[in-house]
PDB file of C-alpha atoms and ligand atoms in Angstrom:
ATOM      1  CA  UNK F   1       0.000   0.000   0.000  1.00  0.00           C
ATOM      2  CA  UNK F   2       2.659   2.670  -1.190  1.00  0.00           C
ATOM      3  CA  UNK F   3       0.781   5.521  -2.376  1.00  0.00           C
ATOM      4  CA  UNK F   4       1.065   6.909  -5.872  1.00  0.00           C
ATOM      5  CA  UNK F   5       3.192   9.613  -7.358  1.00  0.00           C
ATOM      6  CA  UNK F   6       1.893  12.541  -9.219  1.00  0.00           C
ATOM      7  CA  UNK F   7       4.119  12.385 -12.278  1.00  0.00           C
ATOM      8  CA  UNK F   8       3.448  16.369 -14.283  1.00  0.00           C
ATOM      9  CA  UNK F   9       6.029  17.259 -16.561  1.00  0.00           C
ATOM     10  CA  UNK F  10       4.624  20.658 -16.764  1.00  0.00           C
ATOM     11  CA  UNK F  11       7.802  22.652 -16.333  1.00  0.00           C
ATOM     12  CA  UNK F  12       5.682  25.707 -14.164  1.00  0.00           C
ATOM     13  CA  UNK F  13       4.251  25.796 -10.323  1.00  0.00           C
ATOM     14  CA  UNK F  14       1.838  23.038 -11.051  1.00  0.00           C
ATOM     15  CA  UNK F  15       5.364  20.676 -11.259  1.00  0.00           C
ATOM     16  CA  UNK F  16       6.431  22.187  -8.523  1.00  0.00           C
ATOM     17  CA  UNK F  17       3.175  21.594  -6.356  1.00  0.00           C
ATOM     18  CA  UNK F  18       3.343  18.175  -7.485  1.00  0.00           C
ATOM     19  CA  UNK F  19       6.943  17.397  -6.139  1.00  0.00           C
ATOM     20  CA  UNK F  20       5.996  19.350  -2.738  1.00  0.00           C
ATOM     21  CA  UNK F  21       3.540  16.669  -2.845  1.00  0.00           C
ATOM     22  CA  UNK F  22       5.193  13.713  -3.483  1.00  0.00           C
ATOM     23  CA  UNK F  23       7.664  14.603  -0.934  1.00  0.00           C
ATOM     24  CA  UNK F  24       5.255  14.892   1.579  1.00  0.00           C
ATOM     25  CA  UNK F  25       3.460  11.894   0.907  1.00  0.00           C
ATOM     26  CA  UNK F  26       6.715   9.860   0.470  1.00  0.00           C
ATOM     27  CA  UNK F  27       7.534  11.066   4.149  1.00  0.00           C
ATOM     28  CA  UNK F  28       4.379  10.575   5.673  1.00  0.00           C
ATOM     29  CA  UNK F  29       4.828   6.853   3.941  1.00  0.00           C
ATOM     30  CA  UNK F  30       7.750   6.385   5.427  1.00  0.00           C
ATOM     31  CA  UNK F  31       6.412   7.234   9.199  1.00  0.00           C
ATOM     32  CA  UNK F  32       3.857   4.972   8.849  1.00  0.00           C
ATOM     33  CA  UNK F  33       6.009   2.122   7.473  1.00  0.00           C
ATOM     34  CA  UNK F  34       8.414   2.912  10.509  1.00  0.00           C
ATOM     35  CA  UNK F  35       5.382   2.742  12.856  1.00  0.00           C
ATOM     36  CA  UNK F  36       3.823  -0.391  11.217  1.00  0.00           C
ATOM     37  CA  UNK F  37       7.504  -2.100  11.521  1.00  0.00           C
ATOM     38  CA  UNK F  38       7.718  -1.065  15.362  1.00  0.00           C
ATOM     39  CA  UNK F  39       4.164  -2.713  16.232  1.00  0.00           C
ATOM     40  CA  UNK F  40       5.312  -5.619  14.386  1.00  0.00           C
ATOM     41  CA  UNK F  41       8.844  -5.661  16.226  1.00  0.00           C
ATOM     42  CA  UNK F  42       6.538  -5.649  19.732  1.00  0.00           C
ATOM     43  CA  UNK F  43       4.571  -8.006  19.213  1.00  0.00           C
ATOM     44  CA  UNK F  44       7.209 -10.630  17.973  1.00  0.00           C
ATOM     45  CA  UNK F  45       9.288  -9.649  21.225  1.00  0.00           C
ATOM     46  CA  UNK F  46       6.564  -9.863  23.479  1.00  0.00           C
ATOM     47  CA  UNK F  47       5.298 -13.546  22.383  1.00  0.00           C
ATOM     48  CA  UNK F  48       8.373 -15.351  23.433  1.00  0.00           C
ATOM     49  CA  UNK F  49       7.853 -13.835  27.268  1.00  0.00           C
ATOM     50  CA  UNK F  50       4.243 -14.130  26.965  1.00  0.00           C
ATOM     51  CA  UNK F  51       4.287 -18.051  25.680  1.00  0.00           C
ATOM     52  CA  UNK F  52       6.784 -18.915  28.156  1.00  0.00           C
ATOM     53  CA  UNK F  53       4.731 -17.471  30.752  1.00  0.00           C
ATOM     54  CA  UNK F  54       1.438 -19.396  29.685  1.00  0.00           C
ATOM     55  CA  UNK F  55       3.807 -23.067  29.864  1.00  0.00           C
ATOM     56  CA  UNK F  56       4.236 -22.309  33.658  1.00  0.00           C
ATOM     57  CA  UNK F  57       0.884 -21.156  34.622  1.00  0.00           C
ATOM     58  CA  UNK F  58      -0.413 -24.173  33.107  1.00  0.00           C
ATOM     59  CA  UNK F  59       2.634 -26.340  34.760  1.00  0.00           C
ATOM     60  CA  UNK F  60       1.353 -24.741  37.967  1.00  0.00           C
ATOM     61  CA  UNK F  61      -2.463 -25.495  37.177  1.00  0.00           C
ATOM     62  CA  UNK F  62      -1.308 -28.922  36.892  1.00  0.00           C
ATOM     63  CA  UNK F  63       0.971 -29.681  39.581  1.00  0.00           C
ATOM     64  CA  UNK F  64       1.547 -26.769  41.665  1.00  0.00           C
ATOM     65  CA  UNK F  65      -0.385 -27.884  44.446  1.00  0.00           C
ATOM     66  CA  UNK F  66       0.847 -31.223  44.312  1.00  0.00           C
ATOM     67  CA  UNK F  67       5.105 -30.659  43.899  1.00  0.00           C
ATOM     68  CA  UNK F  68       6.205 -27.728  46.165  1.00  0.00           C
ATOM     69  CA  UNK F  69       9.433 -27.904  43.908  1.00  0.00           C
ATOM     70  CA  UNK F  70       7.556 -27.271  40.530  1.00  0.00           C
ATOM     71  CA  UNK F  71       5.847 -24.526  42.477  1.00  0.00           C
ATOM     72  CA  UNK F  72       8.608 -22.725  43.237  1.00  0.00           C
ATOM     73  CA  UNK F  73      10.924 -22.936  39.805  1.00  0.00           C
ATOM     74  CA  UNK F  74       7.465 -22.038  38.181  1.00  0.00           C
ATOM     75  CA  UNK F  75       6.995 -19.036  40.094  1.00  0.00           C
ATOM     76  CA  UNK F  76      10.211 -17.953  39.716  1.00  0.00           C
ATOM     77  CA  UNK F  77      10.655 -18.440  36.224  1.00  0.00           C
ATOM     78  CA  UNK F  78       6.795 -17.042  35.830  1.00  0.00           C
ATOM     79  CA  UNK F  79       8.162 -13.583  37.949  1.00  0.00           C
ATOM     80  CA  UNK F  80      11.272 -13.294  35.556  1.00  0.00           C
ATOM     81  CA  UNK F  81       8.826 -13.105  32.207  1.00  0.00           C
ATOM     82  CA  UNK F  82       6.865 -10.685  33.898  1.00  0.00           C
ATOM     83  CA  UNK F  83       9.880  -8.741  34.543  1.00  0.00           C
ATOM     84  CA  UNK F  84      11.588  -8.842  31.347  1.00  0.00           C
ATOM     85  CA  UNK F  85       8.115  -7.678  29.558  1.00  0.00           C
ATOM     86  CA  UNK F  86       7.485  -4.722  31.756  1.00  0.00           C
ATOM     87  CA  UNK F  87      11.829  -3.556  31.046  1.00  0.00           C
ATOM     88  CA  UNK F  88      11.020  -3.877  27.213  1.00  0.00           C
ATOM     89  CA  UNK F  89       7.266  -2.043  27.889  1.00  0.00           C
ATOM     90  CA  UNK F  90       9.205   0.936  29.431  1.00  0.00           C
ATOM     91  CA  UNK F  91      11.898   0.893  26.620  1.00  0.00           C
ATOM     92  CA  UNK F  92       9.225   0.733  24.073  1.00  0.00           C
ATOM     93  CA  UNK F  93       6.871   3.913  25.678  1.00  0.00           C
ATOM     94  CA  UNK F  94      10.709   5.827  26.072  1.00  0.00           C
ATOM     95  CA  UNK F  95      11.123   4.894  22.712  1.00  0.00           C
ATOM     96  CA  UNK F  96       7.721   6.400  21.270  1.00  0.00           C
ATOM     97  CA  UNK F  97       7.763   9.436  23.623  1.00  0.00           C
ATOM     98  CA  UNK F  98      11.051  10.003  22.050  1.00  0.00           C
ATOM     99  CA  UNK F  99       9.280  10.310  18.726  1.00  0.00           C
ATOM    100  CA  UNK F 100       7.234  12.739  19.758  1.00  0.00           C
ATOM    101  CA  UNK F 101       9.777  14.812  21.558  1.00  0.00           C
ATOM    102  CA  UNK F 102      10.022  17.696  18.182  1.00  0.00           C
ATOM    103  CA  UNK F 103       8.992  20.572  20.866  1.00  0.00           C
ATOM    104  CA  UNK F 104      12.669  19.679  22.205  1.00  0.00           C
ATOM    105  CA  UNK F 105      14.940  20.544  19.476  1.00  0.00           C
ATOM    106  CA  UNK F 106      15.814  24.189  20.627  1.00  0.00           C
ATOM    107  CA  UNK F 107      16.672  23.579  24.194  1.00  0.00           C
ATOM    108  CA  UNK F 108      20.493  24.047  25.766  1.00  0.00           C
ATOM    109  CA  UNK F 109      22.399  21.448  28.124  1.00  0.00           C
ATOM    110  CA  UNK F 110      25.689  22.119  29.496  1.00  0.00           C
ATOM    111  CA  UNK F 111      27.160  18.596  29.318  1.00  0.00           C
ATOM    112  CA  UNK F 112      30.139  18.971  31.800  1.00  0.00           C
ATOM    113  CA  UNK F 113      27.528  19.533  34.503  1.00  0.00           C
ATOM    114  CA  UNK F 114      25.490  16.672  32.936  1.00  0.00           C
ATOM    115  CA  UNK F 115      28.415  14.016  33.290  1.00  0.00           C
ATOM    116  CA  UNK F 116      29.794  15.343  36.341  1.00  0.00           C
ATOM    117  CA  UNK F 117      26.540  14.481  38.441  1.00  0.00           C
ATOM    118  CA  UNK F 118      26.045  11.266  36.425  1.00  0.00           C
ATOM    119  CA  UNK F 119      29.298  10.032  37.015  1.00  0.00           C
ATOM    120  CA  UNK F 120      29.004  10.876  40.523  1.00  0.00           C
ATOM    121  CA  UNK F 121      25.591   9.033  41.127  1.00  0.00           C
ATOM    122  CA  UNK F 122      27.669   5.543  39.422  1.00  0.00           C
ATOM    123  CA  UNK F 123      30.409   5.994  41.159  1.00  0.00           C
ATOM    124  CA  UNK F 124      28.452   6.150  44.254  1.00  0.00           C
ATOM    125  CA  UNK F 125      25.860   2.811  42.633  1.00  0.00           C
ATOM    126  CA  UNK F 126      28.821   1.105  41.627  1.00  0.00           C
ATOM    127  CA  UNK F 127      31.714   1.019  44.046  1.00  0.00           C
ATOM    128  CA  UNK F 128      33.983  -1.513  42.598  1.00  0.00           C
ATOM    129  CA  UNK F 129      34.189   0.570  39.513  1.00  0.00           C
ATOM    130  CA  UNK F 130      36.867   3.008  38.880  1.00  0.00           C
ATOM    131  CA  UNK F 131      35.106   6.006  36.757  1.00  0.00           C
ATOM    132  CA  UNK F 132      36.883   8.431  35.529  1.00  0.00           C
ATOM    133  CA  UNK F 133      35.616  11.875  33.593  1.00  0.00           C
ATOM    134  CA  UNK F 134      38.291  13.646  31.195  1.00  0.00           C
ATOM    135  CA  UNK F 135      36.651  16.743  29.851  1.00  0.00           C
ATOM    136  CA  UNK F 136      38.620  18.861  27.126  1.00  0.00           C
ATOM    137  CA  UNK F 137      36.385  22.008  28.659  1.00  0.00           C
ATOM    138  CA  UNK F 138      37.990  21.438  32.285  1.00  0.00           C
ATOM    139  CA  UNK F 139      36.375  24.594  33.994  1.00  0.00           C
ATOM    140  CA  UNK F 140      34.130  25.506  31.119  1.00  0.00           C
ATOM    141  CA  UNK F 141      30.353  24.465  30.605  1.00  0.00           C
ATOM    142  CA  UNK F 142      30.026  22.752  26.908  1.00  0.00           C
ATOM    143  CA  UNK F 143      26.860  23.703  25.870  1.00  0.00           C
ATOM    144  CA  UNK F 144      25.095  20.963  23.336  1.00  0.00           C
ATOM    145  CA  UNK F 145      21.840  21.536  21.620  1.00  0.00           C
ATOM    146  CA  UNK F 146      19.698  19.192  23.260  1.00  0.00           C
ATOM    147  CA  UNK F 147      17.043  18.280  26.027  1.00  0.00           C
ATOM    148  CA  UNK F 148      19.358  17.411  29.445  1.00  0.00           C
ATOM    149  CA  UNK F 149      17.461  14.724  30.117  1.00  0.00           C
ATOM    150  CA  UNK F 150      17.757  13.137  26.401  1.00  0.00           C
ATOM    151  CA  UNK F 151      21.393  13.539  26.874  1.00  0.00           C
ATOM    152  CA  UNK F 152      21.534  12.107  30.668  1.00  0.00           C
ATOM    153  CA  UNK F 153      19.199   9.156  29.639  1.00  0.00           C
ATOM    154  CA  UNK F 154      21.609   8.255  26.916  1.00  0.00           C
ATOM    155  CA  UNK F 155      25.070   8.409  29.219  1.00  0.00           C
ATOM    156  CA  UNK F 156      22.816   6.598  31.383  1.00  0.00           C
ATOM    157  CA  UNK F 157      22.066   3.570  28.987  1.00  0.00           C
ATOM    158  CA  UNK F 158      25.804   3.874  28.121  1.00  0.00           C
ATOM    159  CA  UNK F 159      27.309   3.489  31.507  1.00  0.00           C
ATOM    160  CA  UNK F 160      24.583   1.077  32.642  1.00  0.00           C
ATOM    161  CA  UNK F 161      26.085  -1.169  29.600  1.00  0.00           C
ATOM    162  CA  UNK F 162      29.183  -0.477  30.775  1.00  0.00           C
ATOM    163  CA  UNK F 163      28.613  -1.848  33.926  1.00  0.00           C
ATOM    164  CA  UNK F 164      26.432  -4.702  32.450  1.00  0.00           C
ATOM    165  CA  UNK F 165      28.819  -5.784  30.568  1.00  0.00           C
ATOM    166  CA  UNK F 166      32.417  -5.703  32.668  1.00  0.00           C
ATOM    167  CA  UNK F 167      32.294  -9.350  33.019  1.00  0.00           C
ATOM    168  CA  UNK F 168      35.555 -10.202  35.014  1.00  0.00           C
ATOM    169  CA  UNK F 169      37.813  -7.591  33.318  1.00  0.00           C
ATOM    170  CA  UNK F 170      39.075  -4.678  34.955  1.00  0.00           C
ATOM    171  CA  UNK F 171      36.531  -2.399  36.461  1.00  0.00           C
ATOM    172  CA  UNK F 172      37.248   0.954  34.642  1.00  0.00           C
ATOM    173  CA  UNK F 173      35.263   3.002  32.942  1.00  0.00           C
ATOM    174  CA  UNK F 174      36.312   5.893  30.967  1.00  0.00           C
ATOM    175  CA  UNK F 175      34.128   9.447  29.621  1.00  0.00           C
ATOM    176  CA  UNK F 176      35.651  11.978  27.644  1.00  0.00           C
ATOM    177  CA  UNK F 177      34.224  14.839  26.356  1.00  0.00           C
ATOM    178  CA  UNK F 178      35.862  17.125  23.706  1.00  0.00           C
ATOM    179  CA  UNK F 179      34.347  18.158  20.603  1.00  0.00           C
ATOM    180  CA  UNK F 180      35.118  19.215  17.089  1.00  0.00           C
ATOM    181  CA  UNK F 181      33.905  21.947  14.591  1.00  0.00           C
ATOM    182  CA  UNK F 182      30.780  21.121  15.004  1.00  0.00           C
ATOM    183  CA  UNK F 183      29.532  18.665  17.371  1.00  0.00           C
ATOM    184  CA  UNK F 184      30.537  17.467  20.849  1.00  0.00           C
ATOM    185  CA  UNK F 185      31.622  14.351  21.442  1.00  0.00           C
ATOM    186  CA  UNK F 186      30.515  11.806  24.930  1.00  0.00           C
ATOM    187  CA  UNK F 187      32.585   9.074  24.647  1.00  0.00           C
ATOM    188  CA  UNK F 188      32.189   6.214  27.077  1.00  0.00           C
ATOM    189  CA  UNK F 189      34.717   3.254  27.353  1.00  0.00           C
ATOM    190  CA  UNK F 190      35.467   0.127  29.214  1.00  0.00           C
ATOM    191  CA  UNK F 191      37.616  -2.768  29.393  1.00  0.00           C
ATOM    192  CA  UNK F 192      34.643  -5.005  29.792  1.00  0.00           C
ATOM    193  CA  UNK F 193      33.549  -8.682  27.558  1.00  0.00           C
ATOM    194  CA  UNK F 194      33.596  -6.175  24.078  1.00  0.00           C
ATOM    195  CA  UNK F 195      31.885  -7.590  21.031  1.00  0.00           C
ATOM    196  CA  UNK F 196      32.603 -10.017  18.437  1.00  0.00           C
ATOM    197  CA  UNK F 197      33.049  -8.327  14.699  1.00  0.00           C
ATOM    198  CA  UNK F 198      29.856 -10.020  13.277  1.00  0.00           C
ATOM    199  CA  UNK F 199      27.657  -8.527  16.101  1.00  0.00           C
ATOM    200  CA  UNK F 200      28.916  -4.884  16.265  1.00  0.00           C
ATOM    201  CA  UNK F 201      27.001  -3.675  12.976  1.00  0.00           C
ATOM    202  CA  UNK F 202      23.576  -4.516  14.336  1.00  0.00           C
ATOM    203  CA  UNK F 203      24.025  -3.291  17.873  1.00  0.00           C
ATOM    204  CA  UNK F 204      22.131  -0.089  17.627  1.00  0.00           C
ATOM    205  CA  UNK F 205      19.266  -2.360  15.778  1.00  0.00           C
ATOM    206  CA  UNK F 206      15.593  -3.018  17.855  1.00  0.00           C
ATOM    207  CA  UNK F 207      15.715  -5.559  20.096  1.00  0.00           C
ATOM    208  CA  UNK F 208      19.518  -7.199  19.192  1.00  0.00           C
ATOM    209  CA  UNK F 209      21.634  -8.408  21.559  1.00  0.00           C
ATOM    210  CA  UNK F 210      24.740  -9.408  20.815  1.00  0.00           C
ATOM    211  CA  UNK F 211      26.040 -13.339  22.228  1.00  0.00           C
ATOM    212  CA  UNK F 212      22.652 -15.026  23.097  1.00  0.00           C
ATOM    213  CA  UNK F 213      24.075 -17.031  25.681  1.00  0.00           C
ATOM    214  CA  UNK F 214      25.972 -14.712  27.213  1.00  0.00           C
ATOM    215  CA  UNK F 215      22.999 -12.329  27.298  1.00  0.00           C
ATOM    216  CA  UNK F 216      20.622 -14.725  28.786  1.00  0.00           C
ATOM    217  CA  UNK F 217      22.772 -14.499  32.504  1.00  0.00           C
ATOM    218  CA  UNK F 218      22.635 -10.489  31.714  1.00  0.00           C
ATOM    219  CA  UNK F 219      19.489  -9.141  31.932  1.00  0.00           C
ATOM    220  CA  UNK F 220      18.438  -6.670  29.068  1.00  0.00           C
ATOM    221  CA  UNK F 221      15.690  -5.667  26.471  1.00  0.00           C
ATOM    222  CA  UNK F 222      18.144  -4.593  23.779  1.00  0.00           C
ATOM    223  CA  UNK F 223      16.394  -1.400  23.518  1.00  0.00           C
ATOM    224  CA  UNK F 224      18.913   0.727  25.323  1.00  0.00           C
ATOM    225  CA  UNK F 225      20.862   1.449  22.369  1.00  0.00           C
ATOM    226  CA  UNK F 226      18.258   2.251  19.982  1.00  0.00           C
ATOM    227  CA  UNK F 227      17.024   4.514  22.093  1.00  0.00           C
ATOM    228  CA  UNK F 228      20.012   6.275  22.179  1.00  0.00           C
ATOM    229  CA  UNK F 229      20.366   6.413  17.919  1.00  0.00           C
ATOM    230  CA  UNK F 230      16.671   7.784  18.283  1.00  0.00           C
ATOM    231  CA  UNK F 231      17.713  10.738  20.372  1.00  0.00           C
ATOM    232  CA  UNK F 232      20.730  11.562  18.357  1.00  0.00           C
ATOM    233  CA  UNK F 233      18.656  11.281  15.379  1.00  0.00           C
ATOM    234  CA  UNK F 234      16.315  13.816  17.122  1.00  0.00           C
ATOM    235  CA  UNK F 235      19.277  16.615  17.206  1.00  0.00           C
ATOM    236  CA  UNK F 236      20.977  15.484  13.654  1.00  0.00           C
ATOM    237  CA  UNK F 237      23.684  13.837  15.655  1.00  0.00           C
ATOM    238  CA  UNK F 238      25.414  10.468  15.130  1.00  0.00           C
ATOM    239  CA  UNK F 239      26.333   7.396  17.095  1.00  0.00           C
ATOM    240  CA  UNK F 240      29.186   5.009  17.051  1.00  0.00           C
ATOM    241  CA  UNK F 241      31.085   2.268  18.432  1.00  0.00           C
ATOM    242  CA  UNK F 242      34.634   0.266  18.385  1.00  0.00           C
ATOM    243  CA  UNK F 243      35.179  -2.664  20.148  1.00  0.00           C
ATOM    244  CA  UNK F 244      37.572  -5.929  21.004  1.00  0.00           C
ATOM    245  CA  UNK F 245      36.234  -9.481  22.407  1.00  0.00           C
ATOM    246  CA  UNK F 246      37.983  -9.421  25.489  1.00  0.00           C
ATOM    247  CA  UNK F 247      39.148  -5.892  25.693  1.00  0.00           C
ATOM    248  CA  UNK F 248      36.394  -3.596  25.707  1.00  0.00           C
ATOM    249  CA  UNK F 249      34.254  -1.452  23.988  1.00  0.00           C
ATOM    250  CA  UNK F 250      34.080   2.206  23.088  1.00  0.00           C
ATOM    251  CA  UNK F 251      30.964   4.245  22.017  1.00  0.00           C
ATOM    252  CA  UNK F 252      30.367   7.838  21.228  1.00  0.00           C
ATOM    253  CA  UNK F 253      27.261  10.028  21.076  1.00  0.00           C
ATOM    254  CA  UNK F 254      27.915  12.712  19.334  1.00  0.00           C
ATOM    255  CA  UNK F 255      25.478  16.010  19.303  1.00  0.00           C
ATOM    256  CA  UNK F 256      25.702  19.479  17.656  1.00  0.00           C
ATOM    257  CA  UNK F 257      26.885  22.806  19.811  1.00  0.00           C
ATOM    258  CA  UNK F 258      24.798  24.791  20.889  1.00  0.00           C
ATOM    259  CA  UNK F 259      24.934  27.929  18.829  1.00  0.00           C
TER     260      UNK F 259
HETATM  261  P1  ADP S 301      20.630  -4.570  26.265  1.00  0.00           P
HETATM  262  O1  ADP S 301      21.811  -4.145  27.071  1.00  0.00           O
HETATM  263  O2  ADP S 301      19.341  -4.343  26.942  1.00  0.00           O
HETATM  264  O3  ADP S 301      20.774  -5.962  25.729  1.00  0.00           O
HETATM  265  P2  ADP S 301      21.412  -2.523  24.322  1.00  0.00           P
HETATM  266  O4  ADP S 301      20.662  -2.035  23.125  1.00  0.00           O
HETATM  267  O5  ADP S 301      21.804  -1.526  25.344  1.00  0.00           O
HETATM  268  O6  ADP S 301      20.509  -3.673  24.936  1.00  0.00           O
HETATM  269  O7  ADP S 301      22.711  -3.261  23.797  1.00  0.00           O
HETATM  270  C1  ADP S 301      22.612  -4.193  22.732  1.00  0.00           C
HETATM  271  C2  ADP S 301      23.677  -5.264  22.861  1.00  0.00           C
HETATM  272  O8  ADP S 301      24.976  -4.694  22.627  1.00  0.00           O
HETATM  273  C3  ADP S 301      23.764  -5.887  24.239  1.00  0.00           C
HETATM  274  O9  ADP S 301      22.878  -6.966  24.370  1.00  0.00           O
HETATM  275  C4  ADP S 301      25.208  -6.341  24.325  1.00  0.00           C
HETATM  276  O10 ADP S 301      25.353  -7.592  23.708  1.00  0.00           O
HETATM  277  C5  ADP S 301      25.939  -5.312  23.474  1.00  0.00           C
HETATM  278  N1  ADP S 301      26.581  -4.256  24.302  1.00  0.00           N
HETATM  279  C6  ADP S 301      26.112  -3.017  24.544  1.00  0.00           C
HETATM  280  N2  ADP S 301      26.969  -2.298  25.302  1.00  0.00           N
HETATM  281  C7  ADP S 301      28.025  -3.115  25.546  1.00  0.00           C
HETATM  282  C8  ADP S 301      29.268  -2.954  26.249  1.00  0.00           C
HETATM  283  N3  ADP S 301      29.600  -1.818  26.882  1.00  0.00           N
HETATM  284  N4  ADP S 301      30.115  -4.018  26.267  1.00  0.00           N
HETATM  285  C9  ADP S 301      29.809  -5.166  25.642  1.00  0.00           C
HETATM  286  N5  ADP S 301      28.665  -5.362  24.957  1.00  0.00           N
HETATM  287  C10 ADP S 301      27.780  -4.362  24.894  1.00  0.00           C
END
């Protein structure tokens, strides 16, 4: 159900209507494809949870009253369904407030102030970690066009990955800030498990996780990083990543300055 193009050839304003047209059409096509692909992405994420959680209730229907053992790995297993769908129903409602977030475009953050308080409040969370915060604007503010808490819910995601995913490695965590013509730069890295070449294309894509069995031990919706390319879409920035199996893994976030 694409729609159809108004093809004039006309040469005058009536041409020119037309291609206003078709450009607004092809956009408002593509919003609704993207919006028809997310409810389709939800509901195939939600039916694994959902079917698991229907083979225990009826395991406990059946012998729950009978086998205190079955009772108890059912209910247990039942609890951590429930939990995984309400993580991914809070990703998905950041995700779509996100994409309604236009009215935000114009506002200021200072970012230093941003990462000083965040890295604070992990440090404090996470005592075994060593965190450290480089800024190239030591002593300055570094103002970045976007909504603070857009930018502090995507440092968030990043050092809560971070975290997530030290594995055994040494506990340090790294953010720099510095910036270029444009844009500034958040850079977040650790010495954590990294990720394997073949995984680190798709890991800003809905829903992937990289390492399934790894991930199954870790808890996670693999939402946190597509919610961070949707706000940096939101303020024409970018996202990246490098990473090592083993090593660690560095990602930036990079927005524009504030002008
Ligand atoms: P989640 O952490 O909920 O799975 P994310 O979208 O935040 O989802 O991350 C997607 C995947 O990328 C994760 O499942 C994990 O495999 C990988 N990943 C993200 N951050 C890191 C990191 N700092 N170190 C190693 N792997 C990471």
């Amino acid at each position: 159900d694409e729609f159809e193009k108004v093809d004039i050839d006309s040469g005058d304003e009536v041409e020119e209507l037309a291609d206003v047209y078709n450009d607004m059409m092809s956009q408002t096509q593509d919003y609704i494809n993207g919006q028809k692909r997310f409810v389709s992405d939800v509901s195939h994420e939600l039916r694994t949870p959902l079917a698991v959680l229907e083979g225990h209730i009826n395991l406990l229907r059946r012998w729950g009253k009978d086998d205190p053992q079955q009772l108890v790995e059912s209910l247990d297993a039942s609890y951590q369904e429930v939990k995984k769908m309400s993580s991914m129903i809070r990703d998905m409602l950041a995700i779509s407030h996100l994409q309604h977030s236009e009215d935000y475009k114009f506002e200021k953050t200072d970012l230093v102030a941003s990462v000083e308080e965040l890295v604070e409040d992990f440090r404090m969370l996470n005592q075994t970690f060593r965190i450290e915060f480089e800024s190239f604007f030591v002593g300055y503010k570094a103002y970045a066009q976007i909504y603070k808490n857009h930018y502090e819910q995507a440092l968030t995601i990043l050092l809560d990955n971070a975290v997530k995913y030290a594995g055994d490695n040494e506990k340090y965590i790294k953010v720099t800030l510095k910036s270029d013509e444009k844009n500034i730069i958040t850079t977040v890295s650790d010495h954590g498990l990294g990720i394997n070449a073949e995984d680190l294309p798709h890991v800003f894509e809905r829903f992937f996780r990289a390492d399934k069995a790894r991930n199954r031990e870790i808890g996670g919706t693999g939402l946190g990083l597509s919610i961070i390319l949707t706000i940096a879409k939101i303020y024409d920035g970018s996202v990246s990543v490098t990473s090592e199996v083993g090593k660690g893994s560095e990602f930036s976030f990079s927005v524009p300055k504030a002008t």
